[in-house]
Tab-separated table of C-alpha atoms in Angstrom:
chain	number	residue	atom	x	y	z
A	1	MET	CA	-17.498	13.404	-14.188
A	2	ASP	CA	-14.565	15.119	-12.576
A	3	ASP	CA	-14.973	13.498	-9.188
A	4	THR	CA	-14.492	9.840	-10.201
A	5	ARG	CA	-11.533	10.993	-12.295
A	6	ASP	CA	-9.828	12.421	-9.249
A	7	ILE	CA	-10.363	9.182	-7.352
A	8	GLU	CA	-9.207	7.111	-10.331
A	9	ALA	CA	-6.120	9.188	-10.578
A	10	LEU	CA	-5.360	8.553	-6.893
A	11	ILE	CA	-5.847	4.827	-7.357
A	12	ASP	CA	-3.547	4.800	-10.351
A	13	LEU	CA	-0.815	6.574	-8.346
A	14	MET	CA	-1.260	4.224	-5.383
A	15	ALA	CA	-1.096	1.195	-7.652
A	16	ARG	CA	2.519	2.297	-8.547
A	17	LEU	CA	3.710	1.619	-4.969
A	18	PRO	CA	5.593	-1.625	-4.487
A	19	GLY	CA	3.347	-4.402	-3.018
A	20	LEU	CA	0.103	-2.715	-4.205
A	21	GLY	CA	-1.591	-3.707	-7.429
A	22	PRO	CA	-4.660	-2.135	-9.033
A	23	ARG	CA	-6.962	-4.127	-6.837
A	24	SER	CA	-5.281	-3.506	-3.494
A	25	ALA	CA	-4.740	0.103	-4.442
A	26	ARG	CA	-8.502	0.436	-4.908
A	27	ARG	CA	-9.107	-1.212	-1.485
A	28	ALA	CA	-6.587	1.153	0.092
A	29	VAL	CA	-8.195	4.241	-1.500
A	30	LEU	CA	-11.664	3.089	-0.349
A	31	ALA	CA	-10.328	2.730	3.204
A	32	LEU	CA	-8.875	6.235	2.938
A	33	LEU	CA	-12.187	7.611	1.608
A	34	LYS	CA	-13.959	6.127	4.620
A	35	LYS	CA	-11.467	7.721	7.037
A	36	ARG	CA	-11.051	11.046	5.235
A	37	GLY	CA	-10.555	13.016	8.427
A	38	GLN	CA	-8.535	10.661	10.618
A	39	LEU	CA	-6.299	9.070	7.962
A	40	MET	CA	-6.437	10.532	4.470
A	41	ALA	CA	-5.832	14.176	5.333
A	42	PRO	CA	-2.978	13.479	7.740
A	43	LEU	CA	-1.379	11.017	5.300
A	44	ALA	CA	-1.623	13.540	2.443
A	45	GLN	CA	-0.055	16.184	4.776
A	46	ALA	CA	2.734	13.836	5.968
A	47	MET	CA	3.534	12.839	2.368
A	48	ALA	CA	3.621	16.389	1.104
A	49	ASN	CA	5.817	17.354	4.003
A	50	VAL	CA	8.339	14.590	3.380
A	51	ALA	CA	8.227	15.159	-0.414
A	52	LEU	CA	9.013	18.792	0.123
A	53	ASN	CA	11.736	18.466	2.750
A	54	ALA	CA	13.502	15.153	2.063
A	55	ARG	CA	16.898	15.370	0.492
A	56	ASP	CA	19.947	13.137	0.087
A	57	CYS	CA	22.740	13.712	2.652
A	58	MET	CA	25.665	15.270	0.819
A	59	VAL	CA	28.168	13.159	2.741
A	60	CYS	CA	26.751	9.669	2.907
A	61	GLY	CA	23.672	9.578	0.593
A	62	ASN	CA	21.210	8.743	3.398
A	63	ILE	CA	17.813	10.509	3.311
A	64	GLY	CA	17.205	13.375	5.691
A	65	THR	CA	15.769	16.835	5.708
A	66	SER	CA	18.898	18.885	5.709
A	67	GLU	CA	22.287	18.885	3.967
A	68	LEU	CA	23.621	16.436	6.577
A	69	CYS	CA	21.528	13.431	7.565
A	70	PRO	CA	20.958	12.855	11.283
A	71	ILE	CA	23.733	10.219	11.402
A	72	CYS	CA	26.373	12.389	9.743
A	73	ALA	CA	25.280	15.318	11.954
A	74	ASP	CA	25.485	13.325	15.136
A	75	PRO	CA	28.795	13.952	16.931
A	76	ALA	CA	28.377	10.832	18.998
A	77	ARG	CA	28.759	8.585	15.916
A	78	ALA	CA	32.339	7.361	15.391
A	79	THR	CA	33.961	8.956	12.345
A	80	GLY	CA	36.656	6.269	12.053
A	81	GLU	CA	34.291	3.610	10.680
A	82	ILE	CA	32.304	3.741	7.438
A	83	CYS	CA	29.694	1.072	6.652
A	84	VAL	CA	29.023	0.785	2.912
A	85	VAL	CA	25.448	-0.249	2.052
A	86	GLU	CA	23.629	-0.609	-1.223
A	87	ASP	CA	20.487	1.279	-0.338
A	88	VAL	CA	18.758	3.402	2.327
A	89	ALA	CA	16.674	0.359	3.125
A	90	ASP	CA	19.874	-1.487	4.104
A	91	LEU	CA	20.979	1.468	6.212
A	92	TRP	CA	17.643	1.350	8.041
A	93	ALA	CA	18.084	-2.400	8.526
A	94	MET	CA	21.601	-1.863	9.981
A	95	GLU	CA	20.215	0.801	12.309
A	96	ARG	CA	17.485	-1.505	13.518
A	97	GLY	CA	20.265	-3.965	14.367
A	98	GLN	CA	21.651	-1.313	16.803
A	99	ALA	CA	25.132	-2.847	16.537
A	100	PHE	CA	26.908	-0.217	14.418
A	101	LYS	CA	27.879	3.105	15.901
A	102	GLY	CA	29.834	4.556	13.011
A	103	ARG	CA	28.799	6.346	9.815
A	104	TYR	CA	27.537	5.153	6.420
A	105	HIS	CA	28.111	5.429	2.737
A	106	VAL	CA	24.939	4.663	0.673
A	107	LEU	CA	25.822	3.523	-2.852
A	108	GLY	CA	22.252	3.735	-4.159
A	109	GLY	CA	22.631	0.466	-6.174
A	110	THR	CA	25.318	-1.944	-7.434
A	111	LEU	CA	27.627	-1.800	-10.378
A	112	SER	CA	25.788	-2.975	-13.490
A	113	ALA	CA	27.202	-2.853	-17.014
A	114	LEU	CA	23.731	-3.664	-18.380
A	115	ASP	CA	22.041	-0.710	-16.672
A	116	SER	CA	25.210	1.415	-17.223
A	117	VAL	CA	25.733	1.989	-13.492
A	118	GLY	CA	29.435	2.731	-13.021
A	119	PRO	CA	31.565	3.696	-10.009
A	120	ASP	CA	30.706	7.418	-10.454
A	121	GLU	CA	26.968	6.731	-10.164
A	122	LEU	CA	27.552	4.934	-6.925
A	123	GLY	CA	29.793	7.697	-5.427
A	124	ILE	CA	32.805	5.398	-5.120
A	125	PRO	CA	35.330	8.117	-5.918
A	126	ARG	CA	33.650	10.215	-3.231
A	127	LEU	CA	33.951	7.300	-0.804
A	128	VAL	CA	37.725	6.953	-1.589
A	129	ALA	CA	38.232	10.708	-1.018
A	130	ARG	CA	36.278	10.544	2.172
A	131	VAL	CA	38.262	7.686	3.526
A	132	ALA	CA	41.492	9.561	2.884
A	133	SER	CA	40.287	12.923	4.302
A	134	GLU	CA	38.551	11.521	7.407
A	135	GLY	CA	41.402	9.221	8.255
A	136	THR	CA	38.960	6.282	8.320
A	137	ARG	CA	40.307	3.250	10.190
A	138	GLU	CA	37.829	0.667	8.912
A	139	VAL	CA	35.460	0.327	5.926
A	140	ILE	CA	32.842	-2.361	6.502
A	141	LEU	CA	31.288	-3.668	3.244
A	142	ALA	CA	27.689	-4.523	4.192
A	143	LEU	CA	26.545	-5.330	0.672
A	144	ASN	CA	23.919	-7.952	-0.126
A	145	ALA	CA	25.262	-11.484	-0.558
A	146	THR	CA	24.208	-11.448	-4.195
A	147	VAL	CA	26.435	-11.678	-7.291
A	148	ASP	CA	25.999	-7.964	-8.044
A	149	GLY	CA	26.559	-7.001	-4.392
A	150	GLN	CA	29.749	-9.023	-4.163
A	151	THR	CA	31.080	-7.758	-7.488
A	152	THR	CA	30.614	-4.219	-6.216
A	153	ALA	CA	32.248	-5.121	-2.868
A	154	HIS	CA	35.313	-6.453	-4.734
A	155	TYR	CA	35.525	-3.283	-6.821
A	156	ILE	CA	35.369	-1.035	-3.703
A	157	ALA	CA	37.983	-3.152	-1.979
A	158	ASP	CA	40.285	-2.675	-4.969
A	159	ALA	CA	39.596	1.040	-5.151
A	160	LEU	CA	40.472	1.390	-1.409
A	161	ALA	CA	43.564	-0.823	-1.637
A	162	GLY	CA	45.888	2.158	-1.489
A	163	SER	CA	44.288	3.643	1.642
A	164	ALA	CA	45.268	3.021	5.255
A	165	ALA	CA	41.773	1.754	6.122
A	166	GLN	CA	41.133	-1.885	6.922
A	167	ILE	CA	38.468	-3.421	4.645
A	168	THR	CA	36.051	-5.839	6.316
A	169	SER	CA	32.775	-7.446	5.321
A	170	LEU	CA	29.823	-8.801	7.286
A	171	ALA	CA	30.217	-12.387	8.501
A	172	GLN	CA	28.396	-15.101	6.579
A	173	GLY	CA	26.915	-17.982	8.509
A	174	VAL	CA	23.887	-19.438	10.228
A	175	PRO	CA	21.223	-16.714	10.937
A	176	VAL	CA	20.310	-16.310	14.655
A	177	GLY	CA	17.382	-18.635	15.232
A	178	GLY	CA	18.093	-20.483	11.972
A	179	GLU	CA	17.721	-24.242	11.595
A	180	LEU	CA	20.364	-26.107	9.600
A	181	ASP	CA	17.774	-28.235	7.855
A	182	TYR	CA	16.262	-25.143	6.241
A	183	LEU	CA	19.478	-23.511	5.215
A	184	ASP	CA	20.867	-23.626	1.647
A	185	ASP	CA	24.104	-25.517	0.956
A	186	GLY	CA	26.081	-22.352	0.283
A	187	THR	CA	25.333	-20.845	3.670
A	188	ILE	CA	26.156	-24.121	5.519
A	189	GLY	CA	29.476	-24.294	3.581
A	190	ALA	CA	30.372	-20.689	4.378
A	191	ALA	CA	29.440	-21.101	8.074
A	192	LEU	CA	31.668	-24.256	8.260
A	193	ARG	CA	34.620	-22.553	6.534
A	194	ALA	CA	34.322	-19.551	8.947
A	195	ARG	CA	33.864	-21.781	12.072
A	196	ARG	CA	35.148	-20.328	15.351
A	197	ARG	CA	36.527	-21.860	18.571
A	198	PHE	CA	33.524	-22.520	20.846
B	1	MET	CA	16.107	14.243	14.783
B	2	ASP	CA	13.127	15.827	13.202
B	3	ASP	CA	13.680	14.345	9.791
B	4	THR	CA	13.558	10.704	10.601
B	5	ARG	CA	10.567	11.436	12.781
B	6	ASP	CA	8.671	12.823	9.729
B	7	ILE	CA	9.527	9.757	7.701
B	8	GLU	CA	8.632	7.425	10.641
B	9	ALA	CA	5.265	9.232	10.972
B	10	LEU	CA	4.587	8.695	7.205
B	11	ILE	CA	5.489	4.996	7.565
B	12	ASP	CA	3.110	4.664	10.575
B	13	LEU	CA	0.234	6.256	8.602
B	14	MET	CA	0.913	4.091	5.513
B	15	ALA	CA	0.924	0.980	7.689
B	16	ARG	CA	-2.678	1.669	8.613
B	17	LEU	CA	-3.845	1.082	4.992
B	18	PRO	CA	-5.449	-2.329	4.388
B	19	GLY	CA	-2.991	-4.724	2.842
B	20	LEU	CA	0.101	-2.881	4.093
B	21	GLY	CA	1.924	-3.842	7.327
B	22	PRO	CA	4.860	-2.080	8.933
B	23	ARG	CA	7.328	-3.816	6.654
B	24	SER	CA	5.575	-3.189	3.347
B	25	ALA	CA	4.687	0.355	4.450
B	26	ARG	CA	8.461	0.978	4.934
B	27	ARG	CA	9.151	-0.439	1.510
B	28	ALA	CA	6.441	1.766	-0.078
B	29	VAL	CA	7.804	4.904	1.641
B	30	LEU	CA	11.331	4.087	0.459
B	31	ALA	CA	10.034	3.771	-3.030
B	32	LEU	CA	8.245	7.123	-2.675
B	33	LEU	CA	11.451	8.689	-1.307
B	34	LYS	CA	13.333	7.493	-4.375
B	35	LYS	CA	10.753	8.952	-6.750
B	36	ARG	CA	9.988	12.141	-4.769
B	37	GLY	CA	9.359	14.228	-7.854
B	38	GLN	CA	7.543	11.774	-10.160
B	39	LEU	CA	5.464	9.868	-7.607
B	40	MET	CA	5.483	11.185	-4.019
B	41	ALA	CA	4.551	14.865	-4.715
B	42	PRO	CA	1.728	14.010	-7.200
B	43	LEU	CA	0.428	11.320	-4.840
B	44	ALA	CA	0.350	13.725	-1.880
B	45	GLN	CA	-1.359	16.220	-4.095
B	46	ALA	CA	-3.967	13.783	-5.427
B	47	MET	CA	-4.654	12.552	-1.875
B	48	ALA	CA	-5.064	16.033	-0.467
B	49	ASN	CA	-7.364	16.919	-3.344
B	50	VAL	CA	-9.632	13.909	-2.811
B	51	ALA	CA	-9.572	14.273	1.016
B	52	LEU	CA	-10.664	17.926	0.645
B	53	ASN	CA	-13.303	17.419	-2.003
B	54	ALA	CA	-14.772	13.925	-1.484
B	55	ARG	CA	-18.209	13.801	0.121
B	56	ASP	CA	-20.987	11.289	0.399
B	57	CYS	CA	-23.849	11.729	-2.103
B	58	MET	CA	-26.870	12.992	-0.195
B	59	VAL	CA	-29.215	10.732	-2.199
B	60	CYS	CA	-27.507	7.372	-2.555
B	61	GLY	CA	-24.443	7.416	-0.265
B	62	ASN	CA	-21.892	6.951	-3.119
B	63	ILE	CA	-18.728	9.052	-2.890
B	64	GLY	CA	-18.307	12.040	-5.198
B	65	THR	CA	-17.174	15.595	-5.080
B	66	SER	CA	-20.500	17.337	-4.996
B	67	GLU	CA	-23.852	16.965	-3.231
B	68	LEU	CA	-25.023	14.571	-5.920
B	69	CYS	CA	-22.689	11.721	-7.059
B	70	PRO	CA	-22.082	11.366	-10.816
B	71	ILE	CA	-24.565	8.503	-11.002
B	72	CYS	CA	-27.392	10.410	-9.280
B	73	ALA	CA	-26.601	13.548	-11.327
B	74	ASP	CA	-26.607	11.560	-14.638
B	75	PRO	CA	-30.063	12.085	-16.344
B	76	ALA	CA	-29.343	8.991	-18.544
B	77	ARG	CA	-29.493	6.635	-15.590
B	78	ALA	CA	-32.942	5.128	-15.129
B	79	THR	CA	-34.690	6.400	-11.979
B	80	GLY	CA	-37.073	3.492	-11.765
B	81	GLU	CA	-34.540	0.964	-10.571
B	82	ILE	CA	-32.541	1.142	-7.315
B	83	CYS	CA	-29.734	-1.303	-6.662
B	84	VAL	CA	-28.978	-1.665	-2.962
B	85	VAL	CA	-25.333	-2.462	-2.115
B	86	GLU	CA	-23.425	-2.771	1.156
B	87	ASP	CA	-20.488	-0.564	0.287
B	88	VAL	CA	-19.019	1.799	-2.195
B	89	ALA	CA	-16.633	-0.988	-3.208
B	90	ASP	CA	-19.659	-3.041	-4.214
B	91	LEU	CA	-21.094	-0.143	-6.201
B	92	TRP	CA	-17.759	0.105	-8.048
B	93	ALA	CA	-17.834	-3.646	-8.714
B	94	MET	CA	-21.391	-3.372	-10.088
B	95	GLU	CA	-20.311	-0.502	-12.334
B	96	ARG	CA	-17.343	-2.513	-13.649
B	97	GLY	CA	-19.897	-5.194	-14.609
B	98	GLN	CA	-21.535	-2.506	-16.879
B	99	ALA	CA	-24.841	-4.388	-16.657
B	100	PHE	CA	-26.893	-2.033	-14.485
B	101	LYS	CA	-28.141	1.259	-15.778
B	102	GLY	CA	-30.224	2.429	-12.801
B	103	ARG	CA	-29.322	4.134	-9.561
B	104	TYR	CA	-27.940	2.961	-6.241
B	105	HIS	CA	-28.466	3.002	-2.524
B	106	VAL	CA	-25.283	2.383	-0.538
B	107	LEU	CA	-26.006	1.050	2.924
B	108	GLY	CA	-22.485	1.572	4.338
B	109	GLY	CA	-22.578	-1.812	6.105
B	110	THR	CA	-24.979	-4.467	7.292
B	111	LEU	CA	-27.306	-4.727	10.258
B	112	SER	CA	-25.385	-5.836	13.311
B	113	ALA	CA	-26.687	-6.013	16.817
B	114	LEU	CA	-23.192	-6.550	18.195
B	115	ASP	CA	-21.808	-3.399	16.580
B	116	SER	CA	-25.096	-1.576	17.227
B	117	VAL	CA	-25.678	-0.888	13.511
B	118	GLY	CA	-29.460	-0.449	13.129
B	119	PRO	CA	-31.665	0.453	10.142
B	120	ASP	CA	-31.167	4.166	10.717
B	121	GLU	CA	-27.358	3.858	10.379
B	122	LEU	CA	-27.837	2.105	7.051
B	123	GLY	CA	-30.307	4.765	5.785
B	124	ILE	CA	-33.117	2.188	5.348
B	125	PRO	CA	-35.918	4.676	6.251
B	126	ARG	CA	-34.341	7.028	3.652
B	127	LEU	CA	-34.456	4.204	1.092
B	128	VAL	CA	-38.147	3.474	1.906
B	129	ALA	CA	-39.009	7.173	1.472
B	130	ARG	CA	-37.032	7.374	-1.736
B	131	VAL	CA	-38.799	4.329	-3.223
B	132	ALA	CA	-42.182	5.901	-2.421
B	133	SER	CA	-41.301	9.405	-3.711
B	134	GLU	CA	-39.462	8.355	-6.872
B	135	GLY	CA	-42.082	5.827	-7.866
B	136	THR	CA	-39.399	3.152	-8.051
B	137	ARG	CA	-40.515	0.043	-10.002
B	138	GLU	CA	-37.798	-2.362	-8.829
B	139	VAL	CA	-35.384	-2.591	-5.930
B	140	ILE	CA	-32.495	-5.006	-6.612
B	141	LEU	CA	-30.871	-6.305	-3.462
B	142	ALA	CA	-27.193	-6.803	-4.455
B	143	LEU	CA	-25.915	-7.629	-0.933
B	144	ASN	CA	-23.121	-10.032	-0.257
B	145	ALA	CA	-24.115	-13.736	0.024
B	146	THR	CA	-23.049	-13.767	3.691
B	147	VAL	CA	-25.244	-14.313	6.799
B	148	ASP	CA	-25.119	-10.555	7.647
B	149	GLY	CA	-25.784	-9.563	4.074
B	150	GLN	CA	-28.787	-11.860	3.723
B	151	THR	CA	-30.230	-10.824	7.132
B	152	THR	CA	-30.020	-7.221	5.985
B	153	ALA	CA	-31.583	-8.118	2.647
B	154	HIS	CA	-34.559	-9.741	4.411
B	155	TYR	CA	-35.016	-6.720	6.699
B	156	ILE	CA	-35.034	-4.385	3.678
B	157	ALA	CA	-37.518	-6.622	1.799
B	158	ASP	CA	-39.795	-6.543	4.881
B	159	ALA	CA	-39.481	-2.734	5.170
B	160	LEU	CA	-40.444	-2.313	1.478
B	161	ALA	CA	-43.276	-4.847	1.629
B	162	GLY	CA	-45.892	-2.016	1.587
B	163	SER	CA	-44.401	-0.254	-1.462
B	164	ALA	CA	-45.349	-0.830	-5.136
B	165	ALA	CA	-41.792	-1.752	-6.036
B	166	GLN	CA	-40.851	-5.265	-6.999
B	167	ILE	CA	-38.011	-6.620	-4.801
B	168	THR	CA	-35.408	-8.828	-6.580
B	169	SER	CA	-31.992	-10.070	-5.716
B	170	LEU	CA	-28.912	-11.130	-7.722
B	171	ALA	CA	-29.049	-14.696	-9.026
B	172	GLN	CA	-26.989	-17.341	-7.290
B	173	GLY	CA	-25.256	-19.948	-9.328
B	174	VAL	CA	-22.108	-21.069	-11.130
B	175	PRO	CA	-19.744	-18.070	-11.761
B	176	VAL	CA	-18.860	-17.383	-15.398
B	177	GLY	CA	-15.740	-19.477	-16.160
B	178	GLY	CA	-16.274	-21.486	-12.938
B	179	GLU	CA	-15.548	-25.252	-12.756
B	180	LEU	CA	-17.969	-27.411	-10.837
B	181	ASP	CA	-15.223	-29.377	-9.236
B	182	TYR	CA	-13.976	-26.244	-7.449
B	183	LEU	CA	-17.359	-24.921	-6.302
B	184	ASP	CA	-18.664	-25.304	-2.789
B	185	ASP	CA	-21.722	-27.549	-2.157
B	186	GLY	CA	-24.012	-24.584	-1.344
B	187	THR	CA	-23.365	-22.883	-4.707
B	188	ILE	CA	-23.941	-26.096	-6.640
B	189	GLY	CA	-27.221	-26.669	-4.677
B	190	ALA	CA	-28.331	-23.094	-5.332
B	191	ALA	CA	-27.488	-23.351	-9.026
B	192	LEU	CA	-29.429	-26.604	-9.356
B	193	ARG	CA	-32.506	-25.203	-7.596
B	194	ALA	CA	-32.449	-22.181	-9.849
B	195	ARG	CA	-31.892	-24.173	-13.070
B	196	ARG	CA	-33.284	-22.789	-16.290
B	197	ARG	CA	-34.486	-24.217	-19.514
B	198	PHE	CA	-31.516	-24.507	-21.895
């Protein structure tokens, strides 16, 4: 029976998406089968379109559809500031924050001896060259506050020690809307150490 | 920026799948973007393939890729038994049970005055005609044990009252592996009333 095999193959592929297991993939495919015209065909088209056209920006590593991503191609974005993020997801999160008007460098991961991810895989030499050639004034390390993220941040800070750029990192403290009672001890300690005049 | 618009459009479509919200759709699309070659292109292809070829079986309402679904087209499946299910998902669940070797009738929903779903929308006249023309011996009502499901089951039983077919329904009782302490009172009552000689 070729037809159920096609549907099974689709379910298997869907089940490989994060957040979907075999059961929820089956449910998603059934919903797609019920809305073949309105949802399934446009989704297949949109996915094929992105799969065909998406490419990594040659400057910053962000995902776009041309050699330069929209941020690197935008003349309104300040060239003097580079925000270093682990992942495209983090870049999107920064953009949703609408607070940063400079450009990015997407590492694509963190340094990891176990997974043999070294500075070259993360494009750190490329970042150092870029900071020198663009005359970058400030490099903001917006890495996750995890052990791997902070290790990578320290490595990058060392690599950039010879450059003229100032190295900064995101502030640690109480999240907006956060309640002290629900915060972990580390965050409260960091927020206290970084306290500011009111 | 055309490129982010394409990606945003894909995220919006993905977010319309059951079980995915805007946040998990974004995560899924990012995972797809990272595996463009291995996952995104094949998934788009499989989806387009199914969207193009899937159609409802003209006899039972199951989904296949030709006029007859694989079950209706299979000469090894008994024609004397028809199992009535609400949805293709329920048909798949019955097939996973591997206990039923007959054919199906997929209603596509339940009777609902509020949503103006009547017998014609569920193909009940078609089922009655099919039972008469195929000389069906038994119609198994495998509808969900909900109020809507049981209302629909009673309507179908009434509609088939004039036919020669025996009308049965799935047994209610303790699920295999179920613990009494965790079962609701209704199930325990039903299991007690339907008790069998050991």
